[in-house]
């Protein structure tokens, strides 16, 4: 190695010294910034309203600066609180009462206050206001329960039950059914399984025994998934009988208590042969086609509504994987995941043998499309 000349050595030392002093300056600047930030945080609450108002405020509409009266319960399940409009808010109305802005309806109790986070009776009608003070409309989870408010926000006590959804899984059991049962159990969720005889033979009945003991509903989905419209009455009956016999081996001697026809292909004659309540669905996730976790999640969560029957297939890994997101998300939105018989009972529907049910959502009820009992 060549020895460095004195000149080169001086230059190197000068360079190193410069780097050291630059580093020192940078460290000093960072420390000073940190000090100022901490100081500002500590001082902010004492600097008066102007600071606080800059942070609150709801697009200049209204922001709770101070509650005149706290809501009875933090989760909104009690009487509404009364919150004070931010002082910076230009009072957007001439008189107290109902107000509307681009987010929704709210209620001004006085010139500067409004209802928030709870129920309030106005003109003998019960309404609910969310934590920002806006009127609740439609199904709303409040304190872990479902409440229904009509299009004017008026509370309908007739529909006072949990927001329920029925997840249904067809074509199993399969290689991933046990994993799905684990997820359901983890979140206290119940589901309905429409089983195929051939898959009970292939994958065994261990999953069926678990379904029975863990509170799931067991359904019959034929022996080997034919288009039953093309079968003779005798063959159709055999399709159900073989599967019931297989189920019974793992279900304390009982066959399935509900039926879903393969492809939903049904007739009055087939319903009579099934001789149990039969079920279609509100939401077809098309999981058998997509085999994609994200599209399954979106298919269920986008547009989910209380009372819906959701169709999935536990024979696909992507479906079982998607349920690890779908189930906790529905639970966190306040939904209770129940079996089809529980959903029907909560909707005030008494299930009949040989009748097909389509769903129990408000859309089904409004369209008179709950079942084919009248047809
Ligand atoms: Ni099927």
Short mmCIF file of C-alpha atoms and ligand atoms in Angstrom, two decimals:
data_model
loop_
_atom_site.label_atom_id
_atom_site.label_comp_id
_atom_site.label_asym_id
_atom_site.label_seq_id
_atom_site.Cartn_x
_atom_site.Cartn_y
_atom_site.Cartn_z
CA UNK A 1 0.00 0.00 0.00
CA UNK A 2 1.28 3.46 -0.82
CA UNK A 3 1.89 5.68 2.18
CA UNK A 4 -0.15 8.88 2.06
CA UNK A 5 1.73 12.13 1.76
CA UNK A 6 1.54 14.73 4.49
CA UNK A 7 -0.70 16.81 2.27
CA UNK A 8 -3.11 13.98 1.68
CA UNK A 9 -3.16 13.18 5.40
CA UNK A 10 -4.00 16.82 6.28
CA UNK A 11 -6.77 16.82 3.74
CA UNK A 12 -8.22 13.59 5.14
CA UNK A 13 -8.14 14.89 8.74
CA UNK A 14 -9.85 18.13 7.65
CA UNK A 15 -12.55 16.10 5.89
CA UNK A 16 -13.13 13.91 8.96
CA UNK A 17 -13.35 16.97 11.19
CA UNK A 18 -15.96 18.53 8.89
CA UNK A 19 -18.06 15.36 8.96
CA UNK A 20 -17.90 15.27 12.77
CA UNK A 21 -19.06 18.85 13.15
CA UNK A 22 -21.88 18.36 10.63
CA UNK A 23 -23.08 15.31 12.61
CA UNK A 24 -22.96 17.37 15.83
CA UNK A 25 -25.07 20.12 14.25
CA UNK A 26 -27.65 17.60 12.95
CA UNK A 27 -27.97 15.97 16.38
CA UNK A 28 -28.44 19.40 18.00
CA UNK A 29 -31.18 20.35 15.48
CA UNK A 30 -33.08 17.08 16.03
CA UNK A 31 -32.87 17.43 19.82
CA UNK A 32 -34.14 21.02 19.63
CA UNK A 33 -37.08 19.97 17.43
CA UNK A 34 -37.98 17.17 19.84
CA UNK A 35 -37.90 19.58 22.77
CA UNK A 36 -40.16 22.08 21.00
CA UNK A 37 -42.65 19.32 20.06
CA UNK A 38 -42.84 17.96 23.60
CA UNK A 39 -43.13 21.48 25.01
CA UNK A 40 -45.97 22.31 22.58
CA UNK A 41 -47.89 19.16 23.52
CA UNK A 42 -47.60 19.98 27.21
CA UNK A 43 -48.51 23.63 26.73
CA UNK A 44 -51.33 23.11 24.21
CA UNK A 45 -54.16 22.45 26.67
CA UNK A 46 -53.31 25.74 28.44
CA UNK A 47 -53.20 27.81 25.28
CA UNK A 48 -56.94 28.29 25.13
CA UNK A 49 -59.80 27.20 22.87
CA UNK A 50 -58.28 28.29 19.61
CA UNK A 51 -55.87 25.36 19.62
CA UNK A 52 -58.52 22.77 20.49
CA UNK A 53 -60.92 24.04 17.86
CA UNK A 54 -58.35 23.71 15.14
CA UNK A 55 -58.28 19.97 15.81
CA UNK A 56 -62.00 19.32 16.21
CA UNK A 57 -64.68 20.60 13.92
CA UNK A 58 -66.38 18.40 11.38
CA UNK A 59 -65.63 19.98 8.02
CA UNK A 60 -66.63 23.23 9.62
CA UNK A 61 -70.07 21.77 10.37
CA UNK A 62 -70.08 20.89 14.01
CA UNK A 63 -67.62 19.38 16.38
CA UNK A 64 -68.14 18.45 19.99
CA UNK A 65 -65.97 20.89 21.93
CA UNK A 66 -67.68 20.28 25.22
CA UNK A 67 -70.56 18.10 26.17
CA UNK A 68 -73.28 20.02 27.93
CA UNK A 69 -74.60 16.68 29.10
CA UNK A 70 -72.81 13.37 28.56
CA UNK A 71 -74.56 10.53 26.74
CA UNK A 72 -75.95 7.99 29.18
CA UNK A 73 -73.81 5.17 27.79
CA UNK A 74 -70.61 5.53 25.81
CA UNK A 75 -71.74 2.89 23.28
CA UNK A 76 -74.82 4.92 22.38
CA UNK A 77 -77.27 2.45 23.95
CA UNK A 78 -78.71 4.93 26.46
CA UNK A 79 -80.25 8.39 26.29
CA UNK A 80 -78.53 10.82 23.94
CA UNK A 81 -76.06 13.32 25.26
CA UNK A 82 -76.21 17.01 24.41
CA UNK A 83 -73.10 18.39 22.79
CA UNK A 84 -72.08 21.99 22.22
CA UNK A 85 -71.42 23.25 18.71
CA UNK A 86 -67.88 24.42 18.15
CA UNK A 87 -67.61 28.19 18.64
CA UNK A 88 -66.06 28.50 15.22
CA UNK A 89 -69.08 26.84 13.64
CA UNK A 90 -71.22 29.28 11.81
CA UNK A 91 -74.64 28.35 13.20
CA UNK A 92 -76.15 26.88 10.04
CA UNK A 93 -79.80 27.26 11.00
CA UNK A 94 -82.26 29.89 12.01
CA UNK A 95 -84.09 27.92 14.67
CA UNK A 96 -83.37 24.79 16.74
CA UNK A 97 -84.97 21.53 15.59
CA UNK A 98 -84.23 19.19 12.68
CA UNK A 99 -81.24 20.16 10.54
CA UNK A 100 -79.81 18.66 7.39
CA UNK A 101 -76.33 18.88 5.94
CA UNK A 102 -74.46 16.84 3.38
CA UNK A 103 -73.76 14.07 5.90
CA UNK A 104 -77.33 13.64 7.11
CA UNK A 105 -79.99 14.74 9.55
CA UNK A 106 -79.23 16.00 13.04
CA UNK A 107 -81.18 17.76 15.74
CA UNK A 108 -80.35 21.14 17.27
CA UNK A 109 -81.59 21.15 20.85
CA UNK A 110 -80.86 24.86 21.28
CA UNK A 111 -79.05 27.57 19.32
CA UNK A 112 -75.70 25.96 20.09
CA UNK A 113 -76.32 22.36 21.15
CA UNK A 114 -77.31 19.07 19.51
CA UNK A 115 -78.17 15.47 20.37
CA UNK A 116 -75.38 12.93 20.16
CA UNK A 117 -74.59 9.25 20.85
CA UNK A 118 -77.87 7.85 22.10
CA UNK A 119 -81.66 7.75 21.88
CA UNK A 120 -83.87 10.81 22.08
CA UNK A 121 -87.66 11.11 22.04
CA UNK A 122 -88.82 13.96 19.80
CA UNK A 123 -92.54 14.57 19.23
CA UNK A 124 -93.37 11.18 20.81
CA UNK A 125 -91.11 9.31 18.39
CA UNK A 126 -87.86 7.62 19.33
CA UNK A 127 -84.78 8.43 17.29
CA UNK A 128 -81.12 7.61 17.64
CA UNK A 129 -78.11 9.84 17.02
CA UNK A 130 -74.58 8.56 16.40
CA UNK A 131 -71.43 9.79 18.12
CA UNK A 132 -71.15 12.67 15.62
CA UNK A 133 -74.76 13.63 16.18
CA UNK A 134 -76.22 12.26 12.95
CA UNK A 135 -79.57 10.45 12.78
CA UNK A 136 -79.42 6.64 12.54
CA UNK A 137 -81.39 5.15 9.62
CA UNK A 138 -81.89 1.46 8.76
CA UNK A 139 -80.31 -1.39 10.70
CA UNK A 140 -77.80 -0.02 13.17
CA UNK A 141 -75.60 -1.93 15.62
CA UNK A 142 -75.84 -0.24 19.01
CA UNK A 143 -74.15 -1.70 22.05
CA UNK A 144 -73.84 -5.11 20.37
CA UNK A 145 -77.52 -5.30 19.42
CA UNK A 146 -79.34 -4.52 16.21
CA UNK A 147 -81.93 -1.74 16.05
CA UNK A 148 -84.06 -0.82 13.10
CA UNK A 149 -84.91 2.78 12.20
CA UNK A 150 -87.23 3.48 9.28
CA UNK A 151 -86.39 5.86 6.42
CA UNK A 152 -87.34 8.81 8.66
CA UNK A 153 -85.12 7.51 11.43
CA UNK A 154 -88.06 6.47 13.61
CA UNK A 155 -87.20 3.47 15.80
CA UNK A 156 -89.24 0.34 15.04
CA UNK A 157 -89.40 -1.80 18.22
CA UNK A 158 -91.05 -4.65 16.26
CA UNK A 159 -87.66 -5.38 14.73
CA UNK A 160 -85.76 -5.32 17.97
CA UNK A 161 -83.56 -8.35 17.64
CA UNK A 162 -79.94 -8.93 16.90
CA UNK A 163 -78.73 -8.26 13.38
CA UNK A 164 -78.43 -11.81 12.14
CA UNK A 165 -76.83 -13.39 9.10
CA UNK A 166 -76.89 -17.05 8.07
CA UNK A 167 -73.66 -18.27 6.52
CA UNK A 168 -74.32 -21.49 4.60
CA UNK A 169 -71.72 -23.89 3.20
CA UNK A 170 -72.55 -26.40 0.44
CA UNK A 171 -70.98 -29.51 -1.07
CA UNK A 172 -68.83 -30.56 1.91
CA UNK A 173 -67.46 -31.94 3.99
CA UNK A 174 -64.04 -31.32 2.51
CA UNK A 175 -60.38 -31.16 3.41
CA UNK A 176 -60.75 -27.66 4.93
CA UNK A 177 -64.02 -28.06 6.83
CA UNK A 178 -62.27 -28.63 10.18
CA UNK A 179 -60.35 -25.38 9.76
CA UNK A 180 -63.61 -23.53 9.07
CA UNK A 181 -65.19 -25.08 12.16
CA UNK A 182 -62.21 -23.77 14.17
CA UNK A 183 -62.80 -20.22 12.87
CA UNK A 184 -66.54 -20.40 13.58
CA UNK A 185 -65.82 -21.63 17.10
CA UNK A 186 -63.24 -18.91 17.73
CA UNK A 187 -65.84 -16.18 17.11
CA UNK A 188 -68.89 -17.91 18.60
CA UNK A 189 -70.45 -18.12 15.13
CA UNK A 190 -72.96 -20.74 13.94
CA UNK A 191 -73.51 -21.85 10.35
CA UNK A 192 -75.52 -24.27 8.24
CA UNK A 193 -73.79 -27.03 6.26
CA UNK A 194 -75.49 -28.67 3.27
CA UNK A 195 -73.61 -31.94 2.88
CA UNK A 196 -73.06 -34.24 -0.07
CA UNK A 197 -73.11 -37.98 0.57
CA UNK A 198 -70.12 -38.72 -1.67
CA UNK A 199 -67.97 -36.29 0.31
CA UNK A 200 -69.01 -37.81 3.64
CA UNK A 201 -67.76 -41.12 2.24
CA UNK A 202 -64.54 -39.54 1.00
CA UNK A 203 -63.68 -37.26 3.93
CA UNK A 204 -65.34 -39.12 6.80
CA UNK A 205 -67.84 -37.94 9.34
CA UNK A 206 -65.58 -36.36 11.94
CA UNK A 207 -66.62 -32.88 10.78
CA UNK A 208 -70.31 -33.85 11.05
CA UNK A 209 -69.92 -34.93 14.66
CA UNK A 210 -68.27 -31.57 15.38
CA UNK A 211 -71.02 -29.63 13.55
CA UNK A 212 -73.63 -31.40 15.67
CA UNK A 213 -71.86 -30.86 18.98
CA UNK A 214 -70.89 -27.25 18.22
CA UNK A 215 -74.40 -26.07 17.41
CA UNK A 216 -74.35 -25.88 13.62
CA UNK A 217 -77.30 -26.94 11.48
CA UNK A 218 -76.87 -29.94 9.21
CA UNK A 219 -78.51 -29.98 5.79
CA UNK A 220 -78.86 -32.47 2.97
CA UNK A 221 -77.49 -31.43 -0.46
CA UNK A 222 -78.12 -34.79 -2.25
CA UNK A 223 -75.78 -37.75 -2.58
CA UNK A 224 -73.72 -36.74 -5.62
CA UNK A 225 -75.03 -33.36 -6.77
CA UNK A 226 -77.22 -34.22 -9.78
CA UNK A 227 -79.67 -31.88 -11.47
CA UNK A 228 -82.60 -33.34 -9.57
CA UNK A 229 -85.15 -32.00 -12.05
CA UNK A 230 -83.95 -34.77 -14.37
CA UNK A 231 -84.39 -37.60 -11.87
CA UNK A 232 -87.35 -39.86 -11.28
CA UNK A 233 -89.14 -39.37 -7.97
CA UNK A 234 -87.62 -42.61 -6.76
CA UNK A 235 -84.07 -41.61 -7.66
CA UNK A 236 -84.57 -38.18 -6.09
CA UNK A 237 -85.72 -39.82 -2.84
CA UNK A 238 -82.67 -42.13 -2.93
CA UNK A 239 -80.37 -39.10 -3.31
CA UNK A 240 -81.65 -37.72 -0.02
CA UNK A 241 -81.96 -41.07 1.76
CA UNK A 242 -78.37 -42.18 1.14
CA UNK A 243 -77.04 -38.89 2.47
CA UNK A 244 -79.36 -38.90 5.50
CA UNK A 245 -78.15 -42.42 6.35
CA UNK A 246 -74.54 -41.29 6.16
CA UNK A 247 -75.21 -38.19 8.28
CA UNK A 248 -77.11 -40.23 10.87
CA UNK A 249 -73.99 -42.29 11.59
CA UNK A 250 -72.32 -39.18 13.01
CA UNK A 251 -75.35 -37.22 14.21
CA UNK A 252 -76.81 -39.37 16.99
CA UNK A 253 -78.94 -41.32 14.53
CA UNK A 254 -80.59 -38.29 12.92
CA UNK A 255 -80.42 -37.30 9.27
CA UNK A 256 -80.39 -33.71 8.03
CA UNK A 257 -83.10 -31.31 9.23
CA UNK A 258 -83.03 -28.96 6.22
CA UNK A 259 -82.41 -29.32 2.47
CA UNK A 260 -80.79 -27.38 -0.34
CA UNK A 261 -81.21 -28.68 -3.89
CA UNK A 262 -78.07 -28.88 -6.06
CA UNK A 263 -77.94 -25.72 -8.24
CA UNK A 264 -81.14 -24.65 -6.48
CA UNK A 265 -83.03 -26.70 -9.09
CA UNK A 266 -86.39 -27.49 -7.54
CA UNK A 267 -90.02 -28.27 -8.21
CA UNK A 268 -93.09 -28.71 -6.03
CA UNK A 269 -92.63 -32.46 -6.37
CA UNK A 270 -88.99 -32.30 -5.26
CA UNK A 271 -89.93 -30.11 -2.30
CA UNK A 272 -92.47 -32.74 -1.25
CA UNK A 273 -89.83 -35.48 -1.58
CA UNK A 274 -87.37 -33.42 0.48
CA UNK A 275 -90.13 -33.19 3.12
CA UNK A 276 -88.21 -30.57 5.11
CA UNK A 277 -87.74 -26.81 4.91
CA UNK A 278 -85.66 -26.07 1.76
CA UNK A 279 -83.35 -23.08 1.34
CA UNK A 280 -82.09 -20.89 -1.46
CA UNK A 281 -79.90 -17.82 -0.75
CA UNK A 282 -79.71 -14.02 -0.98
CA UNK A 283 -76.02 -13.72 -1.77
CA UNK A 284 -74.15 -16.09 -4.08
CA UNK A 285 -70.47 -15.39 -3.42
CA UNK A 286 -69.49 -17.31 -6.62
CA UNK A 287 -66.61 -18.69 -4.57
CA UNK A 288 -66.65 -21.89 -6.65
CA UNK A 289 -65.74 -19.79 -9.68
CA UNK A 290 -63.39 -17.17 -8.27
CA UNK A 291 -61.47 -19.37 -5.79
CA UNK A 292 -60.11 -16.05 -4.61
CA UNK A 293 -59.89 -14.88 -1.00
CA UNK A 294 -60.38 -11.16 -1.71
CA UNK A 295 -63.36 -11.57 -4.01
CA UNK A 296 -65.02 -13.86 -1.46
CA UNK A 297 -64.53 -11.27 1.25
CA UNK A 298 -65.97 -8.51 -0.94
CA UNK A 299 -68.88 -10.66 -2.11
CA UNK A 300 -70.01 -11.13 1.47
CA UNK A 301 -69.15 -7.78 3.06
CA UNK A 302 -70.23 -5.40 0.28
CA UNK A 303 -73.93 -4.86 0.72
CA UNK A 304 -74.34 -7.19 3.67
CA UNK A 305 -77.73 -6.79 5.36
CA UNK A 306 -79.43 -8.38 8.34
CA UNK A 307 -81.57 -11.41 7.47
CA UNK A 308 -79.49 -12.48 4.49
CA UNK A 309 -78.63 -16.07 3.60
CA UNK A 310 -75.09 -16.26 2.21
CA UNK A 311 -73.99 -19.11 -0.05
CA UNK A 312 -70.41 -20.40 0.10
CA UNK A 313 -68.61 -23.74 -0.31
CA UNK A 314 -66.33 -25.07 2.40
CA UNK A 315 -64.63 -27.44 -0.06
CA UNK A 316 -62.47 -24.53 -1.31
CA UNK A 317 -59.42 -23.37 0.59
CA UNK A 318 -59.89 -19.77 -0.56
CA UNK A 319 -63.39 -19.75 0.96
CA UNK A 320 -62.20 -21.10 4.29
CA UNK A 321 -59.34 -18.57 4.25
CA UNK A 322 -61.74 -15.70 3.42
CA UNK A 323 -63.93 -16.69 6.36
CA UNK A 324 -61.03 -15.86 8.69
CA UNK A 325 -61.65 -12.22 7.68
CA UNK A 326 -65.40 -12.34 6.98
CA UNK A 327 -66.47 -13.87 10.29
CA UNK A 328 -64.62 -11.53 12.69
CA UNK A 329 -65.52 -8.52 10.51
CA UNK A 330 -69.26 -9.35 10.60
CA UNK A 331 -69.05 -9.93 14.36
CA UNK A 332 -67.29 -6.59 14.85
CA UNK A 333 -70.03 -4.86 12.83
CA UNK A 334 -72.53 -6.17 15.37
CA UNK A 335 -73.84 -9.16 13.43
CA UNK A 336 -74.76 -12.43 15.04
CA UNK A 337 -73.97 -15.41 12.81
CA UNK A 338 -76.72 -17.98 13.21
CA UNK A 339 -78.14 -21.16 11.71
CA UNK A 340 -81.02 -20.94 9.21
CA UNK A 341 -83.65 -22.08 11.70
CA UNK A 342 -82.57 -19.43 14.21
CA UNK A 343 -82.63 -16.74 11.50
CA UNK A 344 -86.15 -17.76 10.43
CA UNK A 345 -87.44 -17.80 14.02
CA UNK A 346 -85.92 -14.38 14.75
CA UNK A 347 -87.66 -13.08 11.62
CA UNK A 348 -90.99 -14.41 12.89
CA UNK A 349 -91.17 -17.13 10.22
CA UNK A 350 -92.33 -20.61 11.19
CA UNK A 351 -90.57 -23.03 8.88
CA UNK A 352 -92.71 -25.60 7.07
CA UNK A 353 -91.71 -28.87 5.46
CA UNK A 354 -91.78 -28.89 1.66
CA UNK A 355 -91.51 -25.08 1.42
CA UNK A 356 -88.50 -23.23 -0.02
CA UNK A 357 -87.20 -20.12 1.74
CA UNK A 358 -85.19 -17.48 -0.11
CA UNK A 359 -84.07 -15.11 2.65
CA UNK A 360 -85.23 -12.94 5.52
CA UNK A 361 -83.67 -9.54 4.74
CA UNK A 362 -85.78 -6.36 4.60
CA UNK A 363 -85.49 -6.55 0.79
CA UNK A 364 -86.92 -10.10 0.81
CA UNK A 365 -89.76 -9.03 3.11
CA UNK A 366 -90.53 -5.86 1.07
CA UNK A 367 -90.57 -7.88 -2.16
CA UNK A 368 -92.77 -10.60 -0.61
CA UNK A 369 -89.97 -12.99 -1.46
CA UNK A 370 -89.36 -14.82 1.81
CA UNK A 371 -90.66 -18.20 0.65
CA UNK A 372 -92.70 -20.01 -2.01
CA UNK A 373 -95.29 -21.12 0.57
CA UNK A 374 -98.08 -19.22 -1.25
CA UNK A 375 -97.27 -20.50 -4.72
NI1 LIG B 1 -73.80 -27.54 -4.51
#
